XYZ file of C-alpha atoms in Angstrom:
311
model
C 0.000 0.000 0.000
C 1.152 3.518 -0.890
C 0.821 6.608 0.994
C -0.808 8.304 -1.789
C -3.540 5.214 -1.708
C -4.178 5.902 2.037
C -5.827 9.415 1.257
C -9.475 8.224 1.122
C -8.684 6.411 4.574
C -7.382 9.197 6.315
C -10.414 11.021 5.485
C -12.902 8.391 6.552
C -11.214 8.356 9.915
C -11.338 12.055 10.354
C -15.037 11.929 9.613
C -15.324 8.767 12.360
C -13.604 11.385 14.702
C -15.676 14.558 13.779
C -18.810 13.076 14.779
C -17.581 12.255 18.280
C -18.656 11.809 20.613
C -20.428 8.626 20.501
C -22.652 7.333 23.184
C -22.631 3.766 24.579
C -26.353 2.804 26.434
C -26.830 -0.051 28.435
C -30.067 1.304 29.654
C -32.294 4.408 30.412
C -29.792 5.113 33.907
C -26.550 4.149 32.295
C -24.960 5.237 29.373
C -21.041 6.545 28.705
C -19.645 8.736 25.546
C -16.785 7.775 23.429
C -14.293 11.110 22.991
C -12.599 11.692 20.081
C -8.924 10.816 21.730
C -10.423 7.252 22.603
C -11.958 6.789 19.069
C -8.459 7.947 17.839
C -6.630 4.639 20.211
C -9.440 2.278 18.127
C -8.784 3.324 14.733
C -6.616 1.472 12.244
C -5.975 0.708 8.688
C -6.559 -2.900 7.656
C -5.644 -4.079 3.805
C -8.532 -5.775 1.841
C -6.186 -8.888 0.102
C -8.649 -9.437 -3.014
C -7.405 -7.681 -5.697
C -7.238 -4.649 -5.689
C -5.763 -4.138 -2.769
C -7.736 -1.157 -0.681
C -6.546 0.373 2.867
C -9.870 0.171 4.195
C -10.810 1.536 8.214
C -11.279 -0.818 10.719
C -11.530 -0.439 14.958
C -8.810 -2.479 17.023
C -11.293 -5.330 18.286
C -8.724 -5.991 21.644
C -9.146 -2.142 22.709
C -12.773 -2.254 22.678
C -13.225 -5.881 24.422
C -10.933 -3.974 27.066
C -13.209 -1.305 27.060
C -16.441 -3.325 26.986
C -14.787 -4.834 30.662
C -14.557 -1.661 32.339
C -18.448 -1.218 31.444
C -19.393 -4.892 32.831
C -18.260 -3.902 35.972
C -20.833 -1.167 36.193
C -23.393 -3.690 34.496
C -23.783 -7.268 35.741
C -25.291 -8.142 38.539
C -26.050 -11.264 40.134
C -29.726 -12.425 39.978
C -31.240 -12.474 43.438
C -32.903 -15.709 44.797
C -36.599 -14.956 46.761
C -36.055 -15.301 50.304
C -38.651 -17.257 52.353
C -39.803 -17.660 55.797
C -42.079 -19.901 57.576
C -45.156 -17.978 59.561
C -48.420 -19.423 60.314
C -47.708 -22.624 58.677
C -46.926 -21.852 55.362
C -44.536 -19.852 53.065
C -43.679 -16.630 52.631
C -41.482 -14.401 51.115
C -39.436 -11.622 52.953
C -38.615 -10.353 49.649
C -39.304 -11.572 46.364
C -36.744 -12.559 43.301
C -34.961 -9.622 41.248
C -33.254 -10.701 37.636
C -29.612 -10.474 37.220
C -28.298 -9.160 34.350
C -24.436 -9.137 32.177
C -22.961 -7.568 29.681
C -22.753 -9.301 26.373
C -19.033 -8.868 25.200
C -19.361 -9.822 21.681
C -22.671 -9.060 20.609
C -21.427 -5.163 22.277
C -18.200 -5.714 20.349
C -20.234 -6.212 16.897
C -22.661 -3.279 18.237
C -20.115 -1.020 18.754
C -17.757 -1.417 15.704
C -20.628 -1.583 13.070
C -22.292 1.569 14.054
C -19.090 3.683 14.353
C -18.054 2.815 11.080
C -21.681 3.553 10.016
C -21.525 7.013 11.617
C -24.000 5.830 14.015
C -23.944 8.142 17.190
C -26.242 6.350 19.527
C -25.402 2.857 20.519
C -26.953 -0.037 22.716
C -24.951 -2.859 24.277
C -26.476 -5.993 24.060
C -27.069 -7.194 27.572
C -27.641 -10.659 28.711
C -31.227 -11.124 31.476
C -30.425 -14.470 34.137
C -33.087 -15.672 35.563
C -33.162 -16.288 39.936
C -33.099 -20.175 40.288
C -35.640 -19.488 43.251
C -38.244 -17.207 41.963
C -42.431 -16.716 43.312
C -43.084 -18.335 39.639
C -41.205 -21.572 40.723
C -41.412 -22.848 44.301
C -43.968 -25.543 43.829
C -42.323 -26.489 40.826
C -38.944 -27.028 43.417
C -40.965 -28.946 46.404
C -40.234 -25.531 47.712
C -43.609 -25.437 50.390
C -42.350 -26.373 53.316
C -39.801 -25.573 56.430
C -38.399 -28.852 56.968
C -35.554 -28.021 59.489
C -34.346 -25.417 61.829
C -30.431 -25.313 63.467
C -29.182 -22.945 65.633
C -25.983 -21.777 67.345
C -24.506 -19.775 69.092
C -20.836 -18.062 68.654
C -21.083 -15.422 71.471
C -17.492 -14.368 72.521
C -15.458 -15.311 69.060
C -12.594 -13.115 68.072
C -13.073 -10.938 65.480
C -11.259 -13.423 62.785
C -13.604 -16.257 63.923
C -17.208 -14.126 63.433
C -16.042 -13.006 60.004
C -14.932 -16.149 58.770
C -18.535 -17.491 59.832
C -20.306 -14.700 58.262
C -18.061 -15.813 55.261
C -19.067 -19.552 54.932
C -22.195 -18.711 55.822
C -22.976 -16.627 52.940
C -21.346 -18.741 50.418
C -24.423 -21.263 51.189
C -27.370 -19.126 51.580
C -29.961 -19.823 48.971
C -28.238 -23.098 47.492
C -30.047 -25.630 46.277
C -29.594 -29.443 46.482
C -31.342 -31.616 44.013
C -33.771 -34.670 45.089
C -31.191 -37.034 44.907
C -28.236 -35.381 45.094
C -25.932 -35.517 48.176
C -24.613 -32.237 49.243
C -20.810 -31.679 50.018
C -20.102 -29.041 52.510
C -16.517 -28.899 51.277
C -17.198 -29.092 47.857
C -19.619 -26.383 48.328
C -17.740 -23.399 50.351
C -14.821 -24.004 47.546
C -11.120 -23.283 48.648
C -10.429 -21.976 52.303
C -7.535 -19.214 51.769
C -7.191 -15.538 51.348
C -7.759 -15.499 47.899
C -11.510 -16.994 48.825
C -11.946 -13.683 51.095
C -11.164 -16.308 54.474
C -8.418 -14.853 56.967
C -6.947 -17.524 60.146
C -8.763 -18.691 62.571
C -7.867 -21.178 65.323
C -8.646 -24.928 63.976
C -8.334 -28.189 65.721
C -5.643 -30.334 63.725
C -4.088 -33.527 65.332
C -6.029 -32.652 68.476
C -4.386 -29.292 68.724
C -5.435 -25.893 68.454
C -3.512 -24.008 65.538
C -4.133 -20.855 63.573
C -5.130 -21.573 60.002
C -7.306 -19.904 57.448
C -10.825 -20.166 57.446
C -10.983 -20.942 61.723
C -14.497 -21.018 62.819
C -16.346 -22.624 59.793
C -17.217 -25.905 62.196
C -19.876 -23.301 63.647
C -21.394 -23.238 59.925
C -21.433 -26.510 59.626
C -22.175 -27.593 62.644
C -25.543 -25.365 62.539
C -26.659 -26.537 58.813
C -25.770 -30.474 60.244
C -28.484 -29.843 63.247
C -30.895 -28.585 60.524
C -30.108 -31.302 58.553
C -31.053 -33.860 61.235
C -34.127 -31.741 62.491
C -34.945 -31.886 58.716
C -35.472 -36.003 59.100
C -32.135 -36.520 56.358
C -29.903 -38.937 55.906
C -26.628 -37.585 57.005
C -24.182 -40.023 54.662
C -20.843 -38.380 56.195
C -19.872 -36.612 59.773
C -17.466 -36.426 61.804
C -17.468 -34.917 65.938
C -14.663 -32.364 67.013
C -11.838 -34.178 68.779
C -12.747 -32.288 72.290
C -15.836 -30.106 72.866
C -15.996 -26.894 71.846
C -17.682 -23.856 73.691
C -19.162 -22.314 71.009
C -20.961 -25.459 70.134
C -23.133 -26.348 73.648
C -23.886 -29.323 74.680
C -21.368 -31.933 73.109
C -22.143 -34.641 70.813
C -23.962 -32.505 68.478
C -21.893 -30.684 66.077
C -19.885 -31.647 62.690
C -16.269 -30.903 62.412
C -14.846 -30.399 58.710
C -11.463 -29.856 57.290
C -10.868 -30.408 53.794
C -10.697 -32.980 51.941
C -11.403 -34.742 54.921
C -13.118 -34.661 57.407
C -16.352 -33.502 55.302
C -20.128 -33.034 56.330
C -22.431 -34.578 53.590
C -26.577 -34.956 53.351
C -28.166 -36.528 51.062
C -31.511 -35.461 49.808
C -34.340 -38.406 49.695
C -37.424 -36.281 49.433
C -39.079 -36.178 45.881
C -38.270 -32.197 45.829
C -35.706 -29.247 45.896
C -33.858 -28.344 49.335
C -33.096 -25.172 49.991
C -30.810 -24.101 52.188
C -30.987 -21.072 53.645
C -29.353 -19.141 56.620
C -29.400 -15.927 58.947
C -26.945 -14.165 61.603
C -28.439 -12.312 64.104
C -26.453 -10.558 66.290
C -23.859 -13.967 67.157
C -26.638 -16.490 66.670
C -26.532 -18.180 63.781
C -29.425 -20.082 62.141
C -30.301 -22.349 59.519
C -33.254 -23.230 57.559
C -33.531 -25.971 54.959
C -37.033 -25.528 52.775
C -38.481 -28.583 50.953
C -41.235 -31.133 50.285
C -42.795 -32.278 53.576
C -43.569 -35.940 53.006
C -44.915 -36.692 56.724
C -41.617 -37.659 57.998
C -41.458 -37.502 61.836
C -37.986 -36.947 63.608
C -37.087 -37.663 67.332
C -33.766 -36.737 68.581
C -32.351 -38.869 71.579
C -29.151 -37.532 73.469
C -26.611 -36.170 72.968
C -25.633 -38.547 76.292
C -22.276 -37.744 77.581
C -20.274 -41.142 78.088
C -17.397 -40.181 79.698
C -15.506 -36.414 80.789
C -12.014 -36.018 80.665
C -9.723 -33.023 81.847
């Protein structure tokens, strides 16, 4: 390509550029114009290979998928699950679902370059609706129609690093749902303990001693979603005790220890319907409620029943 062939290019981009700024709309609240020294970055000459060969305009595709990130950060958000509660004998919601919604890069990218080079001021990303898994529309659809279980505890007098790492692991499980079927992996659920995951150190018992690691004080999650479990009437397939009693925890005997990979805390769901799990912190009691199917199952608890006390 010559320079003298590049004349009709250099005038197409200074037209682009004239008619900045362009605006970007993701909706009626949020939209964001594109300057003329940004349009400048995007511009650049491609060659069209079939004969004869033309400079033609094009916009650098990497520059605007960067770009197109910054935005998403402004524009997805997570769909929100309904919350229920239990009152009178039947369900409610505290508040209902909300969609989620996220930025679609490519479509956006296609969006974006077409109507620039068209001289199109006014452009709409394409944006992406999710649907809430637990929504007013689908609870009986889920089993959802009962409260099944309720487990308590209480972590009065934890350290600072102990309540946050419970307020931690116990939002990673609120609103989860376990198939009918399916058996439920604490571990595999709250994902990897370390800083990375948002956990910080905690005391842990490991080889019956008492050591700082990350992610101390998530036995008080799952020992409160393992006493809902049982109040719930299901089959607990894996669970382990702490090694000593623990304050926190009450009465001994009742409480489920984990430490990945092993020990782990695992229920398995045998109703015909949806569990959902969901959970609540007030003040330092922490409680959890699994939702369901109520087939008529009846559940007694005997014990805990201390066997033996040791110094």
């Amino acid at each position: 390509i010559k320079e003298a062939e590049l004349t009709e290019a250099k005038n197409a981009a200074q037209l682009l550029i004239e008619n900045a700024p362009y605006y970007i709309i993701a909706n009626d609240a949020q939209s964001w114009s594109v300057e003329k020294d940004t349009l400048g970055a995007w511009i650049e000459v491609i060659a069209k290979m079939d004969p004869p060969v033309i400079p033609q305009i094009s916009l650098n595709q990497e520059k605007i998928k960067t770009y197109l990130a910054s935005l998403a950060k402004n524009i997805d958000r997570q769909a929100t699950n309904a919350k229920l509660t239990w009152e009178n004998n039947e369900i409610k919601f505290v508040f209902l679902a909300q969609p989620g919604q996220r930025l679609n890069i490519e479509k956006s990218l296609r969006a974006i370059t077409d109507n620039i080079l068209a001289g199109q001021k006014n452009i709409q990303l394409a944006i992406d609706k999710t649907e809430p898994g637990i929504s007013d529309q689908n609870i009986n659809e889920l089993g959802l129609t009962s409260l099944l279980g309720k487990g308590e505890s209480n972590f009065a007098g934890s350290p600072s690093n102990r309540q946050y790492n419970i307020k931690v692991g116990a939002a990673k499980l609120n609103g989860w749902l376990i198939k009918p079927g399916e058996e439920f992996s604490f571990i595999g659920a709250i994902g990897e303990i370390d800083a990375i995951n948002g956990w910080v150190q905690g005391f842990v018992i490991k080889n019956n001693q008492t050591i700082p690691e990350f992610g101390g004080g998530i036995c008080q999650v799952s020992t409160t979603l393992f006493r809902a479990a049982v109040k719930a009437g299901l089959k607990i397939t894996e669970r382990q005790a702490h090694a000593y009693p623990i304050k926190y925890y009450g009465a001994p005997g009742f409480d489920a220890t984990i430490y990945a990979p092993k020990p782990d805390l695992k229920i398995l769901n045998n109703t015909t319907g949806h569990l959902l799990l969901q959970n609540k912190i007030e003040g330092t009691k922490l409680t959890f409620e699994i939702y369901g199917l109520n087939d008529g199952r009846e559940i007694k608890i005997k014990g805990p029943t201390v066997l033996s006390k040791n110094p």
